[in-house]
Short mmCIF file of C-alpha atoms and ligand atoms in Angstrom, two decimals:
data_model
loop_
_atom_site.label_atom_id
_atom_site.label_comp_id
_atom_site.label_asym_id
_atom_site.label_seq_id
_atom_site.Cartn_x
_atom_site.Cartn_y
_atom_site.Cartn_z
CA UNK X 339 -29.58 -53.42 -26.15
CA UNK X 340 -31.91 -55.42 -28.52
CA UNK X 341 -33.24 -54.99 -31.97
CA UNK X 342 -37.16 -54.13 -31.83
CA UNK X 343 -37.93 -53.06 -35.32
CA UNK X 344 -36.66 -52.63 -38.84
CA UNK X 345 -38.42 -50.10 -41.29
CA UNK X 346 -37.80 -49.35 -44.97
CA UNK X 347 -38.19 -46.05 -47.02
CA UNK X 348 -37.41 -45.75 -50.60
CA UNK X 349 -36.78 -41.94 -52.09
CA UNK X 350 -36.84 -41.58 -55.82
CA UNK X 351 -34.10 -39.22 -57.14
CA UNK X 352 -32.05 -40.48 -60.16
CA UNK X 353 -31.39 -43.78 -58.87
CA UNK X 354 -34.19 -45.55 -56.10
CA UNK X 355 -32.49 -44.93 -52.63
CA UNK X 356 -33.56 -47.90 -50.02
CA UNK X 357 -33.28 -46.66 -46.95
CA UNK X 358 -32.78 -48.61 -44.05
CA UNK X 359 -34.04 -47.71 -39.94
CA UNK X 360 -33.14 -50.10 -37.35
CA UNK X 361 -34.95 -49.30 -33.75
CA UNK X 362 -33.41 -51.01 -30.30
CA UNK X 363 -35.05 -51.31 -26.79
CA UNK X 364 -32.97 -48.17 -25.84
CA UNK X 365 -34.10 -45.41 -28.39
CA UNK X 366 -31.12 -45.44 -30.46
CA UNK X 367 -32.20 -46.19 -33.94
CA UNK X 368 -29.33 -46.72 -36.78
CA UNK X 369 -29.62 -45.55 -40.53
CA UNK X 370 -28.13 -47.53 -43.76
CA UNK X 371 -28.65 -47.42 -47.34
CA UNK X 372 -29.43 -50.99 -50.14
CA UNK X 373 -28.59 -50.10 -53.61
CA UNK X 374 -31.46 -50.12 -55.72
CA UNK X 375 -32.99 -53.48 -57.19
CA UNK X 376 -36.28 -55.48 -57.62
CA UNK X 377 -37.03 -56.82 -54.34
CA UNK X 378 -34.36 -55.30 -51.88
CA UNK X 379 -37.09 -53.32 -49.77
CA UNK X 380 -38.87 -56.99 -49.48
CA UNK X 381 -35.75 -58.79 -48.79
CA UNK X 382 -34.99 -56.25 -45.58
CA UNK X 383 -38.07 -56.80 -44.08
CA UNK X 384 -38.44 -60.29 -44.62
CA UNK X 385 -34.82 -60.47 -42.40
CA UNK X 386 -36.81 -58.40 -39.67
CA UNK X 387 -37.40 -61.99 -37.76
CA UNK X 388 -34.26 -62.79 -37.54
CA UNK X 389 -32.87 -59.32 -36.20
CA UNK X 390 -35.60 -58.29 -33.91
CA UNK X 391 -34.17 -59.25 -30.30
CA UNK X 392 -30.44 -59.69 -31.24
CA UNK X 393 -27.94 -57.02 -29.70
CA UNK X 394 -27.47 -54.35 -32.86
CA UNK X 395 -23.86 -53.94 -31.47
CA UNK X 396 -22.64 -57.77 -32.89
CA UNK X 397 -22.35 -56.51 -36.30
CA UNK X 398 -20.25 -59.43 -37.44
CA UNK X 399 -21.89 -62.04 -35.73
CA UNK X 400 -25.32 -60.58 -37.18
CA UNK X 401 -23.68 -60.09 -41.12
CA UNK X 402 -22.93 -64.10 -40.49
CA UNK X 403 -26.25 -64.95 -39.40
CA UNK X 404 -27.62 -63.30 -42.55
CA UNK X 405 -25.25 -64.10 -44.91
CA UNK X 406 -25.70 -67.98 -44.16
CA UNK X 407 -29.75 -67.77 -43.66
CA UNK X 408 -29.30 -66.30 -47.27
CA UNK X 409 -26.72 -68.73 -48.62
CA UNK X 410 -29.40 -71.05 -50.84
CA UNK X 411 -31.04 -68.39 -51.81
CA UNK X 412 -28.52 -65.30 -53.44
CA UNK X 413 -26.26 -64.51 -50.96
CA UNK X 414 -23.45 -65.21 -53.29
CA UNK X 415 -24.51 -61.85 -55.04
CA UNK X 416 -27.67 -60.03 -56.08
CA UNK X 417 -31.04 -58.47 -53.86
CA UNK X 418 -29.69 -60.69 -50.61
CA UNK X 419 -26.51 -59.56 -50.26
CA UNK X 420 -28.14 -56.17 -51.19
CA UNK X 421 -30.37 -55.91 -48.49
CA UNK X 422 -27.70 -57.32 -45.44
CA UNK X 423 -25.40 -54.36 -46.60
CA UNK X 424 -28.21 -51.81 -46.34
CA UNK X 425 -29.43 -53.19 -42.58
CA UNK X 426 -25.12 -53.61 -41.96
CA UNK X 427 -24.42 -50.13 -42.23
CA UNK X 428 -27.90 -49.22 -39.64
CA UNK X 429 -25.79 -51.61 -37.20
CA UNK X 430 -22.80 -49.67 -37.17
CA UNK X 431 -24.69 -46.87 -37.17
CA UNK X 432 -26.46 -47.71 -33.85
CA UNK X 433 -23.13 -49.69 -32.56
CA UNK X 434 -21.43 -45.82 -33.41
CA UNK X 435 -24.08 -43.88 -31.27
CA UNK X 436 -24.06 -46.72 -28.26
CA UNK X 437 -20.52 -46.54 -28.32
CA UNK X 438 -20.04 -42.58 -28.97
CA UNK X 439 -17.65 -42.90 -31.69
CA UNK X 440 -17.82 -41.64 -35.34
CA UNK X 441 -18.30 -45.57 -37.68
CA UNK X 442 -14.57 -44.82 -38.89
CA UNK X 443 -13.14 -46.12 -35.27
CA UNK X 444 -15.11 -49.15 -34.82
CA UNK X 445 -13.49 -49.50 -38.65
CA UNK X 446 -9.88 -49.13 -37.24
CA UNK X 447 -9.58 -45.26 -37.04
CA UNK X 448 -8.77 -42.82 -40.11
CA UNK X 449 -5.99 -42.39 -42.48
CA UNK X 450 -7.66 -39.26 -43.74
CA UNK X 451 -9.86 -35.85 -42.40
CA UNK X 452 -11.22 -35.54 -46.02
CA UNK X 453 -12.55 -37.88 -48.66
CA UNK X 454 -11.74 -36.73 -52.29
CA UNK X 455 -15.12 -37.03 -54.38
CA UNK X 456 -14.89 -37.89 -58.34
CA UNK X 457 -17.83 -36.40 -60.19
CA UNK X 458 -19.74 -38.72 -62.08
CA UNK X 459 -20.37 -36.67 -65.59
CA UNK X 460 -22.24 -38.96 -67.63
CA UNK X 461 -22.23 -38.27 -71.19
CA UNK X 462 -23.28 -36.51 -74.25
CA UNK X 463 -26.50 -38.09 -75.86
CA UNK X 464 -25.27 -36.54 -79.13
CA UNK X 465 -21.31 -37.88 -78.44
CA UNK X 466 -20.21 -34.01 -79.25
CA UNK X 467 -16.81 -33.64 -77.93
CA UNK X 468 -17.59 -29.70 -77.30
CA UNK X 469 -19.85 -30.93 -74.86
CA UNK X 470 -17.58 -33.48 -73.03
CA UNK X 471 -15.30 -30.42 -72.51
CA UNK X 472 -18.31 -27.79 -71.43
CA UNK X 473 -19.22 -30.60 -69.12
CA UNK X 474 -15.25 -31.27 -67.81
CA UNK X 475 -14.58 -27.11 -67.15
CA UNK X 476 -17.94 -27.15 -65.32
CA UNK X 477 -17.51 -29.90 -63.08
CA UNK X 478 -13.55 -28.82 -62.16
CA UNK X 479 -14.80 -25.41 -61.80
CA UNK X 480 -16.66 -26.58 -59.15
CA UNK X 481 -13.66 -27.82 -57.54
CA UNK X 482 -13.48 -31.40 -58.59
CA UNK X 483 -9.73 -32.86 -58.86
CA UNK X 484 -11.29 -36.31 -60.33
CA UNK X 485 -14.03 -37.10 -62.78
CA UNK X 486 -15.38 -39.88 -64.58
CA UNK X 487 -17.24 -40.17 -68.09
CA UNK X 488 -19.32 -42.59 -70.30
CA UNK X 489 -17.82 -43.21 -73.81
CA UNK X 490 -19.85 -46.29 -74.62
CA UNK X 491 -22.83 -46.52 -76.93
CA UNK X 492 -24.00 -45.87 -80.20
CA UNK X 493 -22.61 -42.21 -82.36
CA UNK X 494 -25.53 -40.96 -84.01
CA UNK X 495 -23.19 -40.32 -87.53
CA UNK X 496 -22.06 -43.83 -87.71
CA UNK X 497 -23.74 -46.79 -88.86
CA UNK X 498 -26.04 -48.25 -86.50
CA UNK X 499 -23.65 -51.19 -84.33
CA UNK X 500 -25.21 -54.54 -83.65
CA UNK X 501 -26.41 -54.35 -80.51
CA UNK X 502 -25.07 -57.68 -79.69
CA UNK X 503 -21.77 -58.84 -80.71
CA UNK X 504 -19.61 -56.39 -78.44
CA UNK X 505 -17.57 -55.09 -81.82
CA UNK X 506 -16.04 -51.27 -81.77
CA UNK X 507 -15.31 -50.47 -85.49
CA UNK X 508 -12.17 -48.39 -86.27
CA UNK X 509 -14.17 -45.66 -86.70
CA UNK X 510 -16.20 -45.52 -83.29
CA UNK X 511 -12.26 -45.87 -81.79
CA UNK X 512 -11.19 -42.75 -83.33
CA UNK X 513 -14.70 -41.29 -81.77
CA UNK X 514 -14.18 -42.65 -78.51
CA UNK X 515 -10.35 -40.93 -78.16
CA UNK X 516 -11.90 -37.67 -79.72
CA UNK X 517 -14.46 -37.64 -76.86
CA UNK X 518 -11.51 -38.11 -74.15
CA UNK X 519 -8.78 -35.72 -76.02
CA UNK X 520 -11.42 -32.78 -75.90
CA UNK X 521 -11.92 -33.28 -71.82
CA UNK X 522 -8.13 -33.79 -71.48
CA UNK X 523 -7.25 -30.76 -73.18
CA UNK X 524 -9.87 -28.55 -71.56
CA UNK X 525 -9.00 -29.28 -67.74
CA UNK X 526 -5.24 -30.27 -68.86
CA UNK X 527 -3.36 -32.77 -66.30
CA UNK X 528 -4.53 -31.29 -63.32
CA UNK X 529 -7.74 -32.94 -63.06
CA UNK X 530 -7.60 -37.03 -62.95
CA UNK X 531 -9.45 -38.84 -65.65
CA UNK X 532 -11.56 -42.12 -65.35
CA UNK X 533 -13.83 -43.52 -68.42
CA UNK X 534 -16.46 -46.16 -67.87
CA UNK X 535 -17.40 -48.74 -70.53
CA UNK X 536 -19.86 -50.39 -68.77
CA UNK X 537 -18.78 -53.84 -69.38
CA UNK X 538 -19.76 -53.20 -73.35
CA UNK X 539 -16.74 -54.92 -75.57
CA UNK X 540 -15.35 -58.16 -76.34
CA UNK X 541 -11.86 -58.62 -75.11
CA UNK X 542 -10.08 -57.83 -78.07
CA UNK X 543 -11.61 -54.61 -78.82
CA UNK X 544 -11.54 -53.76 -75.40
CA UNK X 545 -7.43 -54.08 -75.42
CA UNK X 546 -7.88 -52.17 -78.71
CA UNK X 547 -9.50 -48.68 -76.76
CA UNK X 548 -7.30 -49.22 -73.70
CA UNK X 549 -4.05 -49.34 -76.27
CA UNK X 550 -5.66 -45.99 -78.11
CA UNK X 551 -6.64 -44.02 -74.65
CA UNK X 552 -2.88 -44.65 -73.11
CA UNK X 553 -1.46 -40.82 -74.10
CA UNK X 554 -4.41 -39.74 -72.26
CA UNK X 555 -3.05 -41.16 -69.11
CA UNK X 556 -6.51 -41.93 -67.91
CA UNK X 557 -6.58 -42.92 -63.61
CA UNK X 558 -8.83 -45.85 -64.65
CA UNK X 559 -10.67 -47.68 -67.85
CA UNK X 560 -13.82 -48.89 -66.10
CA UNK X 561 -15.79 -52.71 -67.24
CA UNK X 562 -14.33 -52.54 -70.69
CA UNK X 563 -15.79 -56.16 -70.74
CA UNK X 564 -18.89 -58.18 -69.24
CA UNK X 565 -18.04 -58.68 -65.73
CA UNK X 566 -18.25 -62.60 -65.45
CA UNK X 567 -14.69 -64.18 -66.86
CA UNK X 568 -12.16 -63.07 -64.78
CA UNK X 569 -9.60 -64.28 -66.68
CA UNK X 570 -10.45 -62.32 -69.92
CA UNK X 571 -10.09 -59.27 -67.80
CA UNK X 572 -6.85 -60.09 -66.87
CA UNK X 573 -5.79 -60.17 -70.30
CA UNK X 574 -7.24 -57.28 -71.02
CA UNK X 575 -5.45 -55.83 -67.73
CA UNK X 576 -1.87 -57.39 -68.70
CA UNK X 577 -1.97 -56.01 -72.40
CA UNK X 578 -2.49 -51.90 -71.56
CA UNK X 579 -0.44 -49.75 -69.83
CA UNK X 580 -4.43 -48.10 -68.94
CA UNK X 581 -5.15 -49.27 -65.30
CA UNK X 582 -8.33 -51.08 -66.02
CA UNK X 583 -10.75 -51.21 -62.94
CA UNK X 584 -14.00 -53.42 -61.86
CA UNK X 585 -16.25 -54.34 -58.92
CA UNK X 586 -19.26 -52.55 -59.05
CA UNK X 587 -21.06 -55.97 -60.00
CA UNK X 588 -19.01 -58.09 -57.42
CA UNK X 589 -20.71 -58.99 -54.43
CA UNK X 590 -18.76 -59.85 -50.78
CA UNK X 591 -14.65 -60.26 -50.70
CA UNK X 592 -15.61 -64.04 -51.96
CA UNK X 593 -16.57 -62.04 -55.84
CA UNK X 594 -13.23 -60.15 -55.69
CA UNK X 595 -10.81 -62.87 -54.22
CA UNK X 596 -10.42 -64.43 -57.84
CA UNK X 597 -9.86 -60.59 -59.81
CA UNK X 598 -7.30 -59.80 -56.56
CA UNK X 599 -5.41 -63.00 -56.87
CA UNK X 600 -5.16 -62.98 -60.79
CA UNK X 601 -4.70 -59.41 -60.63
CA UNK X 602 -7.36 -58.93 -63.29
CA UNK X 603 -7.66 -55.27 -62.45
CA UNK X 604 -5.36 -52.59 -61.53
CA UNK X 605 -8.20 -50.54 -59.63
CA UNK X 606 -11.50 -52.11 -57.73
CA UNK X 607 -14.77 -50.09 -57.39
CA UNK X 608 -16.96 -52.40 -54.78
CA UNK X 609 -20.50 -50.63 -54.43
CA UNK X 610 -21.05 -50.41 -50.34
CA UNK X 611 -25.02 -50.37 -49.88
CA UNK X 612 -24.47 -53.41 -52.45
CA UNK X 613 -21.35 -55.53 -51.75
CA UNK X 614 -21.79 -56.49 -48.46
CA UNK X 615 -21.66 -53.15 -46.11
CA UNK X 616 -18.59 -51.56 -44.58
CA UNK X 617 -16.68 -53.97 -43.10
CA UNK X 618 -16.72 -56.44 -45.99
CA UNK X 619 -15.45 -53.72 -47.80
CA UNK X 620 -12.77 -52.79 -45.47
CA UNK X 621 -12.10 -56.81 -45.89
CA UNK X 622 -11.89 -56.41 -49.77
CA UNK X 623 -9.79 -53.26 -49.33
CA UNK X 624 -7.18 -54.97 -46.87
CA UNK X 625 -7.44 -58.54 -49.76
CA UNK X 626 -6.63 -55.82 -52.28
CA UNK X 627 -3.74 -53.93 -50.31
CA UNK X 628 -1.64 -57.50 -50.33
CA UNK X 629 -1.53 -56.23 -54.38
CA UNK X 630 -1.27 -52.90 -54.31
CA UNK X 631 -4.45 -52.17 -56.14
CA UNK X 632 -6.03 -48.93 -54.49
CA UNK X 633 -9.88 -48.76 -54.34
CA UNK X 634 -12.21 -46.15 -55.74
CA UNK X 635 -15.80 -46.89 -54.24
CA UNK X 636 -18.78 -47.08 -56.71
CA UNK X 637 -21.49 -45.15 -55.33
CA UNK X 638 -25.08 -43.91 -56.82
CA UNK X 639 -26.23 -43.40 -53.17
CA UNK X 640 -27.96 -40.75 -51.19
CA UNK X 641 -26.14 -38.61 -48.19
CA UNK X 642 -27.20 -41.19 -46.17
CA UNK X 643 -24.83 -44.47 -48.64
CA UNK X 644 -22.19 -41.63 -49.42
CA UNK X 645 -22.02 -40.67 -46.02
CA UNK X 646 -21.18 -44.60 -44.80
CA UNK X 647 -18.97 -44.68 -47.64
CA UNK X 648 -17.09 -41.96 -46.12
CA UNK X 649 -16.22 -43.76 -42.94
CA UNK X 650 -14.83 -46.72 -44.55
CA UNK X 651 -12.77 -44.83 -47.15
CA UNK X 652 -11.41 -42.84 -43.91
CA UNK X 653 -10.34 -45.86 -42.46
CA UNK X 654 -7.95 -47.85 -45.27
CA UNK X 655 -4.73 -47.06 -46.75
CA UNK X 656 -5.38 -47.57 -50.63
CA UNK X 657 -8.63 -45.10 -51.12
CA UNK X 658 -8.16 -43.57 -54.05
CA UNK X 659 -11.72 -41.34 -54.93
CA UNK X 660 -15.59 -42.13 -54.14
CA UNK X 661 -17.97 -41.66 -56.49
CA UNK X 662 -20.42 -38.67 -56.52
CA UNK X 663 -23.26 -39.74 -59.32
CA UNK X 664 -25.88 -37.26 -58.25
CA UNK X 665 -24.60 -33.64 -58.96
CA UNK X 666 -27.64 -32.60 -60.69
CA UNK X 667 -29.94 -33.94 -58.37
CA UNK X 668 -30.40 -29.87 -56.46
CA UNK X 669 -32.24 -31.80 -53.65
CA UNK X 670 -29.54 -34.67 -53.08
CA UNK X 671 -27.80 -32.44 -49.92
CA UNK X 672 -31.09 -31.37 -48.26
CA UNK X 673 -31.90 -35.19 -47.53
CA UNK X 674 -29.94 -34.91 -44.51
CA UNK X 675 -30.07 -32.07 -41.67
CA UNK X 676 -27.50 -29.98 -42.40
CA UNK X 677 -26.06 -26.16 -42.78
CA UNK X 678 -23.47 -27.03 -45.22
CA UNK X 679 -22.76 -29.31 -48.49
CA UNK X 680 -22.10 -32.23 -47.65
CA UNK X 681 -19.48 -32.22 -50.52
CA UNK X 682 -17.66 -29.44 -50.76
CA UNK X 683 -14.98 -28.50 -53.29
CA UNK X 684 -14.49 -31.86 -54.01
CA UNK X 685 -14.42 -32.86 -50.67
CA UNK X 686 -16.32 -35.01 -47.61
CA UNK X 687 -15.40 -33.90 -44.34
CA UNK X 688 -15.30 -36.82 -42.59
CA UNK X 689 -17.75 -36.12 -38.75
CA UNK X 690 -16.86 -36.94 -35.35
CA UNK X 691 -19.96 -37.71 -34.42
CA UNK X 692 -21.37 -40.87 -33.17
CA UNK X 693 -22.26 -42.98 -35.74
CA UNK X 694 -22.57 -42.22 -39.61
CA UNK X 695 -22.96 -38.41 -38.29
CA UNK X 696 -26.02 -37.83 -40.15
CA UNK X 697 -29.82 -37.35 -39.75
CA UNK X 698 -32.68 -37.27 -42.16
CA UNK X 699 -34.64 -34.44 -43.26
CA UNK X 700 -38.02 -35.97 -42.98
CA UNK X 701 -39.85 -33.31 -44.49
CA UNK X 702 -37.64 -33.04 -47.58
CA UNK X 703 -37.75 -36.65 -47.88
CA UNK X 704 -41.64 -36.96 -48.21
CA UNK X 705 -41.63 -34.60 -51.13
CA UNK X 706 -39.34 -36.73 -53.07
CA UNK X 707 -40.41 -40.63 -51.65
CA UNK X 708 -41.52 -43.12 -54.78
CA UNK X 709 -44.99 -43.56 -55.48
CA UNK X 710 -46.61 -45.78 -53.26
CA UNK X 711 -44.16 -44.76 -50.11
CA UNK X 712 -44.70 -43.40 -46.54
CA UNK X 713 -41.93 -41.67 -44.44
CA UNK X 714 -40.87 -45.30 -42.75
CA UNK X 715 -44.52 -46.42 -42.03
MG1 MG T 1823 -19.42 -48.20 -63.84
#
């Protein structure tokens, strides 16, 4: 089987999804998803050359090729490494439907039938606790056993914070608790707890919230600093008893080596469409095993991202939750053919079909492409 063809689609929904078709000699075509970014749709096709003719089945083999064309030019981290994860997950796609087996067992097999989904819930624009709690019930109600909020940025009763010098006052502290305390007591200890920071605070006031948020035995603390000195995390990390987590801004297992070996984080959150593709995650998964540190996968994706996501979180020991970020998108699940949510209660249900188990709903998808796109033209 050889590659003939690579095509690129991007939908707009509340993130830009890239989508990725790969075509081969024998009518099998494979699907994948690149994060969003500046340039990844241009970066895909300008690796076209180098895939069209190779066999779509030597995954690895084809990850190296691009990862070292690449290496001058970003594939250390940013749009390069971006676009070889979107066209790696179309190869395991196609390598799935050659082979007829579901992606999770040419990842090893599964661990797991289900994959638990956290709700991403954003936050309040106003910072009203009320509505972190409204929020909380609705999402658990739902069926939801995990959820995640924002409690960085600016409270509209405070004085205005310097936009700059990564200071939290004693004041915006008390704030920040009173926003988690109201969604802790409305869905109690039954419901796990993550807060994102979004790599806001200097490392002192970081250790600061993560000291104040400990009674609300939180599953993670996400980027309570910027993401690029590893060892200021691990201080941060070593001083709380709130497992601090990272990774969404990490690119291949060579960005999360140093935070696994210094143990700078207690949880890792590599983005899949972004990092590298599935089986450098599976590789940064099985690094972060030798630790202990379980892995919650960022993910903004479509079906198509969260679906490959779901493969690779089948197939490793320390998955913890994966992401959901798009719950008010109402035309996220009709992307894909399909009778059913693809999330249900909480819940993926991980498909025994060839491949990622998914196809796209072309006509849906041309209603919502960005301007400027045609349905893989
Ligand atoms: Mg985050």
């Amino acid at each position: 089987m050889k590659i003939t063809d690579v095509k690129t689609t991007v939908i707009k929904g509340n993130f830009e999804w890239t989508l990725v078709r790969v075509h081969t000699d024998e009518g099998i075509t494979g699907l994948g998803e690149a994060y969003w970014g500046a340039g990844v749709k241009e970066t895909i096709l300008h690796m076209k050359d180098m895939l069209v003719g190779q066999d779509p089945t030597d995954v690895e083999r084809i990850y190296q090729d691009m990862y070292r064309a690449f290496l001058a030019c970003g594939s250390t981290g940013g749009i390069a490494v971006t676009a070889i994860s979107g066209i790696e997950i179309a190869l395991w796609d196609i390598a799935g439907k050659a082979l007829n087996a579901p992606v999770y067992k040419l990842l090893g097999g599964k661990f797991r039938d289900k994959i638990r989904v956290y709700a991403d819930c954003g936050s309040d624009p106003a910072r009203r606790p009320e509505a972190y709690a409204r929020k909380a019930l609705e999402v658990r109600d739902r069926g939801y056993t995990a959820m995640k909020f924002d409690i960085d940025g600016a409270f509209p009763e405070l004085p205005q914070r310097d936009r700059y010098n990564r200071c939290l006052s004693a004041a915006e502290v008390e704030r920040m608790a009173g926003l988690v305390k109201a969604v802790r007591e409305a869905v109690g200890n039954e419901v796990d707890l993550a807060i994102d920071l979004h790599w806001s605070y200097n490392t002192a006031d970081a250790i600061k919230i993560a000291h104040r948020l400990e009674e609300y035995d939180l599953m993670w603390l996400e980027d309570p600093i910027p993401p690029e000195n590893v060892d200021a995390l691990a201080k941060v990390t070593a001083a709380t008893g709130t497992p601090i987590c990272t990774g969404e801004n990490l690119y291949t297992k060579h960005g999360f080596r140093e935070v696994i070996e210094k143990q700078a984080a207690d949880i890792l959150e590599p983005d899949i469409p972004k990092v590298g593709g599935l089986a450098e995650t599976k590789k940064i998964a099985d690094m972060a095993e030798s630790y202990y540190i379980p892995v919650a996968p960022h993910n903004v994706s479509s079906p198509v991202g969260t679906m490959a996501a779901a493969h690779m979180c089948a197939s490793i020991p320390n998955f913890l939750a994966l992401e959901f970020h798009s719950a008010d998108v109402a035309w996220w699940n009709d992307l894909i053919k399909t009778d059913k949510p693809m999330i249900n209660e909480g819940y993926i249900q991980v498909p025994d079909e060839p491949g990622l188990g998914i196809e796209l709903n072309e006509e849906v998808i041309s209603k919502h492409l960005k301007k400027g796109e045609t349905f893989y033209a």
